[in-house]
PDB file of N, CA and C in Angstrom:
ATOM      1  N   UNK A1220      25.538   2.634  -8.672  1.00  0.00           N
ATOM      2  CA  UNK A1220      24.186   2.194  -8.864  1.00  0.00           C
ATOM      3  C   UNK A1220      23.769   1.315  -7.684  1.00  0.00           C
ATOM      4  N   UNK A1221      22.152   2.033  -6.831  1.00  0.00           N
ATOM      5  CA  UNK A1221      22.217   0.843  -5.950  1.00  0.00           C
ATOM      6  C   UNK A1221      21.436  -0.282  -6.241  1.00  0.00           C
ATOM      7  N   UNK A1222      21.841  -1.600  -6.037  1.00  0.00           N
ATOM      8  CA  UNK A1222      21.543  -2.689  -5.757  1.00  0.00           C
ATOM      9  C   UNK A1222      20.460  -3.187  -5.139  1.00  0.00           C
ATOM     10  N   UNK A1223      19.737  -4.298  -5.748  1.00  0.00           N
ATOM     11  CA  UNK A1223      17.873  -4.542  -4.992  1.00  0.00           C
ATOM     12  C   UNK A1223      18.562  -5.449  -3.973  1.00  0.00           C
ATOM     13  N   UNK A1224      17.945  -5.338  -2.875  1.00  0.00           N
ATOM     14  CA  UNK A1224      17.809  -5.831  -1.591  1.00  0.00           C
ATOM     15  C   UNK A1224      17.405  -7.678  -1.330  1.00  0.00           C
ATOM     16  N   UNK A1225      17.752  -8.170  -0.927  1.00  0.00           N
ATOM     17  CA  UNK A1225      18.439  -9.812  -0.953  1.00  0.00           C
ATOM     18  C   UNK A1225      17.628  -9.954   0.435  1.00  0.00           C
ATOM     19  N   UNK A1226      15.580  -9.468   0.521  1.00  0.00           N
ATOM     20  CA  UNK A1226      15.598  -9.609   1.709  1.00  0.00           C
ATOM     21  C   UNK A1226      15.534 -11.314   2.727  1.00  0.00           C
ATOM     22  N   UNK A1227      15.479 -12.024   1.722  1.00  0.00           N
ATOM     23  CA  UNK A1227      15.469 -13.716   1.920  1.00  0.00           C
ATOM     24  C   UNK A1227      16.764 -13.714   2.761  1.00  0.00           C
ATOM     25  N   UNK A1228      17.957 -13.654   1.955  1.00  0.00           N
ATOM     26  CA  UNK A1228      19.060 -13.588   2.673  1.00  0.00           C
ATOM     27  C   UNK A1228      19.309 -12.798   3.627  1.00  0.00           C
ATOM     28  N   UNK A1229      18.502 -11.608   3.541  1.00  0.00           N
ATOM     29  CA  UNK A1229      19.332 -10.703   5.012  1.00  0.00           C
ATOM     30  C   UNK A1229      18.529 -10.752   6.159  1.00  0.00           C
ATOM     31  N   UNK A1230      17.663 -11.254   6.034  1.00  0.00           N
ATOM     32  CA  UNK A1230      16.386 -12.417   7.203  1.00  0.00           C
ATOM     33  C   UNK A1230      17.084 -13.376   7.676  1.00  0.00           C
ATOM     34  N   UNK A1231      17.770 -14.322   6.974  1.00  0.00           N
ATOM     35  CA  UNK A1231      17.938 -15.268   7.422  1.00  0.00           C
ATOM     36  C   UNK A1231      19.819 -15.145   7.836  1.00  0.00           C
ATOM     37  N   UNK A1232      20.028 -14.226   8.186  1.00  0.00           N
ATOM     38  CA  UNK A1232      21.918 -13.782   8.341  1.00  0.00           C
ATOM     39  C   UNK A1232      21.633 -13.641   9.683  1.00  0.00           C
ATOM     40  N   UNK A1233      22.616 -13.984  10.725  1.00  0.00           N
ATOM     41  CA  UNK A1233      22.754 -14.010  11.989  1.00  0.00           C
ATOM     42  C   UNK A1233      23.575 -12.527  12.065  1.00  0.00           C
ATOM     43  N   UNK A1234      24.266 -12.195  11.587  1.00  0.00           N
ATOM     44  CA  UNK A1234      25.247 -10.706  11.664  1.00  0.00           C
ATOM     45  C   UNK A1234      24.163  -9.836  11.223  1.00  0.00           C
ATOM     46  N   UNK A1235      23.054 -10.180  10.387  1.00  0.00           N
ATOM     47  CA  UNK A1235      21.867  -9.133  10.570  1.00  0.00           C
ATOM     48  C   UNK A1235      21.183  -8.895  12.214  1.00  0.00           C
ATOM     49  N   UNK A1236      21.069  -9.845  12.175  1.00  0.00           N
ATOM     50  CA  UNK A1236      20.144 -10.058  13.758  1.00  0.00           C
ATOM     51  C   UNK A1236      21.032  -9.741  14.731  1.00  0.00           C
ATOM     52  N   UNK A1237      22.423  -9.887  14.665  1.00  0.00           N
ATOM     53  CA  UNK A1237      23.084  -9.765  15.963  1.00  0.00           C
ATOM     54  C   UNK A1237      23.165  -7.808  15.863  1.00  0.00           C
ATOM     55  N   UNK A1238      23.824  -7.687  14.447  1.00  0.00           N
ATOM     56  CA  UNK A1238      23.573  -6.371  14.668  1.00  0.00           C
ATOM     57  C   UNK A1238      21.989  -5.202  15.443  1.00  0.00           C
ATOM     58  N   UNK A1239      21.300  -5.550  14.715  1.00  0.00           N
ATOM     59  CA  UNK A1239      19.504  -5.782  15.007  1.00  0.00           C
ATOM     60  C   UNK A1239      19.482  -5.708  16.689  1.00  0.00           C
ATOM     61  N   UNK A1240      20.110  -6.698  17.009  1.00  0.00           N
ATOM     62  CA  UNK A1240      20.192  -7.236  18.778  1.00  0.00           C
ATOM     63  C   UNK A1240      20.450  -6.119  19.695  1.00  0.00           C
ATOM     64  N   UNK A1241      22.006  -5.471  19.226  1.00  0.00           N
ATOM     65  CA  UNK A1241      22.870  -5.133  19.448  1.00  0.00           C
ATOM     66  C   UNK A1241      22.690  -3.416  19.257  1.00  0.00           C
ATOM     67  N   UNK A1242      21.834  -3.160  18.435  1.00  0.00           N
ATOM     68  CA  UNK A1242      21.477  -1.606  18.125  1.00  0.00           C
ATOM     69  C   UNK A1242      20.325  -1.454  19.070  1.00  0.00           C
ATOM     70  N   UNK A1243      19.102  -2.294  19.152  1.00  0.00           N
ATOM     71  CA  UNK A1243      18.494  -2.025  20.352  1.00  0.00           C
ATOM     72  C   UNK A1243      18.862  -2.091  21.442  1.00  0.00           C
ATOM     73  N   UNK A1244      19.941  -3.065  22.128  1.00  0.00           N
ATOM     74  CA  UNK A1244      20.280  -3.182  23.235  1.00  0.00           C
ATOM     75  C   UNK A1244      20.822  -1.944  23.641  1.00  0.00           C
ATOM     76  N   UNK A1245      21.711  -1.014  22.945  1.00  0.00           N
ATOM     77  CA  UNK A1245      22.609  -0.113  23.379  1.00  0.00           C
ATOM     78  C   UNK A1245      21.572   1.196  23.445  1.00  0.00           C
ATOM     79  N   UNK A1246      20.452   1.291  22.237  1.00  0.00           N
ATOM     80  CA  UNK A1246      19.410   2.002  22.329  1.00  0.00           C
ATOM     81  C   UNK A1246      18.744   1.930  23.992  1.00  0.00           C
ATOM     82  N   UNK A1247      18.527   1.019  24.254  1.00  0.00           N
ATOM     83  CA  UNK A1247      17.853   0.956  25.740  1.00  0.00           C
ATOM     84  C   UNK A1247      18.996   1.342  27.072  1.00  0.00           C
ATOM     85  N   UNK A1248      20.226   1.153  26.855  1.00  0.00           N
ATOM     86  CA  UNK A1248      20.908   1.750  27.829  1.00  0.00           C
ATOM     87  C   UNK A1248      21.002   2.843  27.650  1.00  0.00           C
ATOM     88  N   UNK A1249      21.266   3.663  26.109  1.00  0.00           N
ATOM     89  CA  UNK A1249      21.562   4.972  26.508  1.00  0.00           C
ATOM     90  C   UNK A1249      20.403   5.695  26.816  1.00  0.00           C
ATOM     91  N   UNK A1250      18.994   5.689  26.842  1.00  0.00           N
ATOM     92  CA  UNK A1250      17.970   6.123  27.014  1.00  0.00           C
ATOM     93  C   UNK A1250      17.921   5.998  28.407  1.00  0.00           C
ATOM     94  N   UNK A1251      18.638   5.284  28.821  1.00  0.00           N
ATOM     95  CA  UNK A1251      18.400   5.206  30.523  1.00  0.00           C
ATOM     96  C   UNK A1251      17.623   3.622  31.195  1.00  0.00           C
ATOM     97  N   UNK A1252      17.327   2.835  30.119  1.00  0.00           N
ATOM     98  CA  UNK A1252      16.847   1.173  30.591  1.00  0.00           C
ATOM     99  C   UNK A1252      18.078   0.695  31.420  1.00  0.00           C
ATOM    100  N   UNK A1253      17.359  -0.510  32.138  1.00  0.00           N
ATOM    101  CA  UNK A1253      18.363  -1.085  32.533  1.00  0.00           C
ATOM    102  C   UNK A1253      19.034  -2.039  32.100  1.00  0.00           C
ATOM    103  N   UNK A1254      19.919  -1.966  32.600  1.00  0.00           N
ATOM    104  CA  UNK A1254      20.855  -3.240  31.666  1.00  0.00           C
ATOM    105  C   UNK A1254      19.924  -4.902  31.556  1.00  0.00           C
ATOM    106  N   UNK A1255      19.342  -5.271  32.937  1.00  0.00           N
ATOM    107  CA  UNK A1255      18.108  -6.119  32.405  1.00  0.00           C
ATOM    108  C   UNK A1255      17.053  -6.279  30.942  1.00  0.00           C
ATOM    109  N   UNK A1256      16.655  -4.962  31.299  1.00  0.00           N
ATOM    110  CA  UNK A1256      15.850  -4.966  29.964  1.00  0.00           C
ATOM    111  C   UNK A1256      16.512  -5.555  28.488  1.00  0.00           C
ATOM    112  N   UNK A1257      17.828  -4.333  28.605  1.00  0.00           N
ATOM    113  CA  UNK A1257      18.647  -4.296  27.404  1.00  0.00           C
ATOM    114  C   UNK A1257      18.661  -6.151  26.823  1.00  0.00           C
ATOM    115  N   UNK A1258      18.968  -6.748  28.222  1.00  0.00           N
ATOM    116  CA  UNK A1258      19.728  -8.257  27.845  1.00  0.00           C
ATOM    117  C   UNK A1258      18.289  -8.819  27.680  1.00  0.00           C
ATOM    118  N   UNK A1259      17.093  -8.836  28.402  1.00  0.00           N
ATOM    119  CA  UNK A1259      16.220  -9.297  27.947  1.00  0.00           C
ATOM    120  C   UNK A1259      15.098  -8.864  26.170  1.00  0.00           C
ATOM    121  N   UNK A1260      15.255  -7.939  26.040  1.00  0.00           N
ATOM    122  CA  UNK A1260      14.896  -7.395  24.779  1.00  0.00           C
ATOM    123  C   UNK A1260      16.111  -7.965  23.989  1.00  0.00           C
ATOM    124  N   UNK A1261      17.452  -8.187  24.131  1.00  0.00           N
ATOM    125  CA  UNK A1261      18.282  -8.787  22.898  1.00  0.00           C
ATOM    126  C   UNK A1261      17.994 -10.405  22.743  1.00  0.00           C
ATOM    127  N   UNK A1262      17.511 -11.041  24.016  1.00  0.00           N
ATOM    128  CA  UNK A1262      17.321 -12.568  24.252  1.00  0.00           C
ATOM    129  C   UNK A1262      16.180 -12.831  22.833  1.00  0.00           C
ATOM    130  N   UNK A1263      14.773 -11.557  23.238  1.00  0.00           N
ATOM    131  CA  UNK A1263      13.663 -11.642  22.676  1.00  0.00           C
ATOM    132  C   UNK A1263      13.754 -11.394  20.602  1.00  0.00           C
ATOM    133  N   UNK A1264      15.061 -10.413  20.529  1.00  0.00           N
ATOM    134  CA  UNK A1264      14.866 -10.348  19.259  1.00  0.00           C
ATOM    135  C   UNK A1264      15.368 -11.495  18.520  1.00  0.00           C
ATOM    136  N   UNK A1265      17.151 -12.416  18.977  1.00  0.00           N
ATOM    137  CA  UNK A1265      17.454 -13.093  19.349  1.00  0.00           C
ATOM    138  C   UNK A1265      16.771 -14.500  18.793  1.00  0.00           C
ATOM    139  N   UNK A1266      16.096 -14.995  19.754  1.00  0.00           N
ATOM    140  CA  UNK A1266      14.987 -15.930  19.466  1.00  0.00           C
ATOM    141  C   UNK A1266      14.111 -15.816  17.907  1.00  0.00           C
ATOM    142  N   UNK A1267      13.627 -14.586  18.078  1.00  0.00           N
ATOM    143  CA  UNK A1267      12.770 -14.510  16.773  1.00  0.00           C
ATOM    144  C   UNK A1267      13.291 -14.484  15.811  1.00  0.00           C
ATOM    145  N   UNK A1268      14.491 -13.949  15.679  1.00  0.00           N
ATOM    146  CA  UNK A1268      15.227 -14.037  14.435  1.00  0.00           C
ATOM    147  C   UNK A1268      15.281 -15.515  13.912  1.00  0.00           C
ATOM    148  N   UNK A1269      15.622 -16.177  15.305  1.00  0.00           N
ATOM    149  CA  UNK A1269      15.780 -17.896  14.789  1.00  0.00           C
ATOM    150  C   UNK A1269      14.627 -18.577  14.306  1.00  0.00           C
ATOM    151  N   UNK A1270      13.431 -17.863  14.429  1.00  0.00           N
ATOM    152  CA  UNK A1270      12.286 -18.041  13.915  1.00  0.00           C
ATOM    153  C   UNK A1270      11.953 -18.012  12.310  1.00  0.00           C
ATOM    154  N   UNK A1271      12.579 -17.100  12.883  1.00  0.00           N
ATOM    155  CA  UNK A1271      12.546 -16.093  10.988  1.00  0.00           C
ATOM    156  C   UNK A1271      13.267 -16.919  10.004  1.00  0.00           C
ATOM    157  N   UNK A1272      14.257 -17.364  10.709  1.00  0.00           N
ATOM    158  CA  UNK A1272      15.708 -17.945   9.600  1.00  0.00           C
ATOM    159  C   UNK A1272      15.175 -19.626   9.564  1.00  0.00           C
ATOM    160  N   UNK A1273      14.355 -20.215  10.615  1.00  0.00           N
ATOM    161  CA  UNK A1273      13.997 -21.136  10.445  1.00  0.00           C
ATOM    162  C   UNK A1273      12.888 -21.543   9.220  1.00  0.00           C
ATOM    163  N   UNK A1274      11.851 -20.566   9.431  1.00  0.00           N
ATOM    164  CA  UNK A1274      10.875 -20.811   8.791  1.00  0.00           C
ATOM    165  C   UNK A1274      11.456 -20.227   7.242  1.00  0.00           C
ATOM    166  N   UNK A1275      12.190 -19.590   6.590  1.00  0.00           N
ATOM    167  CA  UNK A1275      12.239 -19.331   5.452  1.00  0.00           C
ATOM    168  C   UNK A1275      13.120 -20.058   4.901  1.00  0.00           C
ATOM    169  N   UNK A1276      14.381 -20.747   5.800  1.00  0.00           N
ATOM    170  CA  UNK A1276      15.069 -22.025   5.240  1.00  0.00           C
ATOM    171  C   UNK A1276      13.757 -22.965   4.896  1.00  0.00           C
ATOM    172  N   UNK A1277      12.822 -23.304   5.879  1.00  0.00           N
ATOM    173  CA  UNK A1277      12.037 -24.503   5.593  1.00  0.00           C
ATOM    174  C   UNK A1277      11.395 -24.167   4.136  1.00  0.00           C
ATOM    175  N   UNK A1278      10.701 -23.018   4.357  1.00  0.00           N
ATOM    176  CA  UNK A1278      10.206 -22.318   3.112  1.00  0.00           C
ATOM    177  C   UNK A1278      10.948 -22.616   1.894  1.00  0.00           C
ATOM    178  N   UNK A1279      12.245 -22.474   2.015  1.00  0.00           N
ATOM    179  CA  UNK A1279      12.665 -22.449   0.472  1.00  0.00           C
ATOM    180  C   UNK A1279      13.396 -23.765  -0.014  1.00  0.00           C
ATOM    181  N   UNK A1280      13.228 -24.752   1.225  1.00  0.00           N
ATOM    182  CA  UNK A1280      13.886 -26.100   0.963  1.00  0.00           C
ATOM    183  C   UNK A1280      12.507 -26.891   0.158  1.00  0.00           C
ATOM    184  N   UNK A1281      11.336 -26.888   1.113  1.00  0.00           N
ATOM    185  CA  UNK A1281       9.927 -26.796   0.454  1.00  0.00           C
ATOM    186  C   UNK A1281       9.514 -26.706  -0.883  1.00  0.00           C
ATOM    187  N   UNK A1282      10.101 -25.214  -1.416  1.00  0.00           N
ATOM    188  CA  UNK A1282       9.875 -24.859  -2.606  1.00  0.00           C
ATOM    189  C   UNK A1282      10.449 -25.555  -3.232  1.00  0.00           C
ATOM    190  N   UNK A1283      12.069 -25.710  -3.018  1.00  0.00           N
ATOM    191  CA  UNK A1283      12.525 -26.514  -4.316  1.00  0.00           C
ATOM    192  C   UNK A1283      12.580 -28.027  -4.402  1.00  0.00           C
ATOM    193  N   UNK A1284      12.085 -28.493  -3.401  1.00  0.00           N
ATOM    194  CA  UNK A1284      11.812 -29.671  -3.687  1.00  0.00           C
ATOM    195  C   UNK A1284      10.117 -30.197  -4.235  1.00  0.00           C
ATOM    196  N   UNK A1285       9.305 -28.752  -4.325  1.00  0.00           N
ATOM    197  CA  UNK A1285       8.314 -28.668  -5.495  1.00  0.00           C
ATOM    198  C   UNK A1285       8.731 -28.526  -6.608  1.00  0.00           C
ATOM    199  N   UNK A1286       9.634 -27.668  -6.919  1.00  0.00           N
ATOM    200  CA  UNK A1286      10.033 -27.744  -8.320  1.00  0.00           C
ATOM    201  C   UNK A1286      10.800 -28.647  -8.709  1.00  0.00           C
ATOM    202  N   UNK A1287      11.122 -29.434  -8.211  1.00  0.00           N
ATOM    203  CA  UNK A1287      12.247 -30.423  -8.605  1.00  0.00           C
ATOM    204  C   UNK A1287      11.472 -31.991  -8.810  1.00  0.00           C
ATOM    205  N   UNK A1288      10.377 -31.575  -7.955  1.00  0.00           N
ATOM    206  CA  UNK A1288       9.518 -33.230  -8.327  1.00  0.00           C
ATOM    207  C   UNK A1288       9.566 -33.916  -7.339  1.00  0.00           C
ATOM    208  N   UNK A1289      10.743 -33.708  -6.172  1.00  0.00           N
ATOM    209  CA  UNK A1289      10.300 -34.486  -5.398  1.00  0.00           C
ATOM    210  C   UNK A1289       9.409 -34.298  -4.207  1.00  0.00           C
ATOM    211  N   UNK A1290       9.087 -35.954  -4.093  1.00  0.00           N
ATOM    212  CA  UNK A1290       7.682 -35.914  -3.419  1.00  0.00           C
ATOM    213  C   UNK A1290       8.347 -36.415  -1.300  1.00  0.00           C
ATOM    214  N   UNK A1291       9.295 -35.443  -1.104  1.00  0.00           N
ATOM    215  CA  UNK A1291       9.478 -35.956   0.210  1.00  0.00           C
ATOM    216  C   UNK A1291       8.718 -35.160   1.310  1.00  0.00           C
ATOM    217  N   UNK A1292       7.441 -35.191   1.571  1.00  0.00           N
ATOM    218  CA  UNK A1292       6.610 -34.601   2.031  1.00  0.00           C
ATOM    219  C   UNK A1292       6.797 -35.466   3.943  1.00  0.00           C
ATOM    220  N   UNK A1293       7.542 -34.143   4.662  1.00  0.00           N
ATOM    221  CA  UNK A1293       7.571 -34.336   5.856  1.00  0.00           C
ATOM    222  C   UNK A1293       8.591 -35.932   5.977  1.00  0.00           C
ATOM    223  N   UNK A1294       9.907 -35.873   5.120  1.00  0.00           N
ATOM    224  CA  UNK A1294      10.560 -36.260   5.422  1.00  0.00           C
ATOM    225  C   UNK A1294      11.442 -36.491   6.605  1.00  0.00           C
ATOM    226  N   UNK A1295      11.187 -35.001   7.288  1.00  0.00           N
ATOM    227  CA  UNK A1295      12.723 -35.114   8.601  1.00  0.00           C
ATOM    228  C   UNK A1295      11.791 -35.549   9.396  1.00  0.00           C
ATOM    229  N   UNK A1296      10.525 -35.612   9.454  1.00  0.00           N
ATOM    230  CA  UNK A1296       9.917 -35.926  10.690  1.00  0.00           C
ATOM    231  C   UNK A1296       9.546 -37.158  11.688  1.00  0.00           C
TER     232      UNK A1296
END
């Protein structure tokens, strides 16, 4: 039976993204890119991923400290 998809968690997994990285990168060499590109398109996905994993940690630290009552609004800052 398959299983519903954990996409919170598989956003925010670095072995998602590296894989992710790592399937385009090799995509662009064997097509004939250059190895530049390859390393610059893995830098670019790379980055965003840390975007991704940032903002939905913040997201869900956010949330539960709505549900929980507390009022630490822009604490780390």
């Amino acid at each position: 039976m398959m299983k519903e998809i954990n996409w919170k968690r598989k956003l925010t997994s670095r072995k998602f993204w590296t894989a992710v990285a790592s399937f385009v990168s090799m995509m662009i060499v064997a097509t004939g890119g250059a190895d530049n590109t390859a390393t610059q398109v893995t830098a670019l996905i790379m980055a965003g991923a840390s975007v991704i994993a940032y903002t939905i940690g913040e997201g869900l630290t956010d949330s539960a400290n709505i549900e929980s009552g507390s009022d630490m609004e822009d604490a780390e800052e």
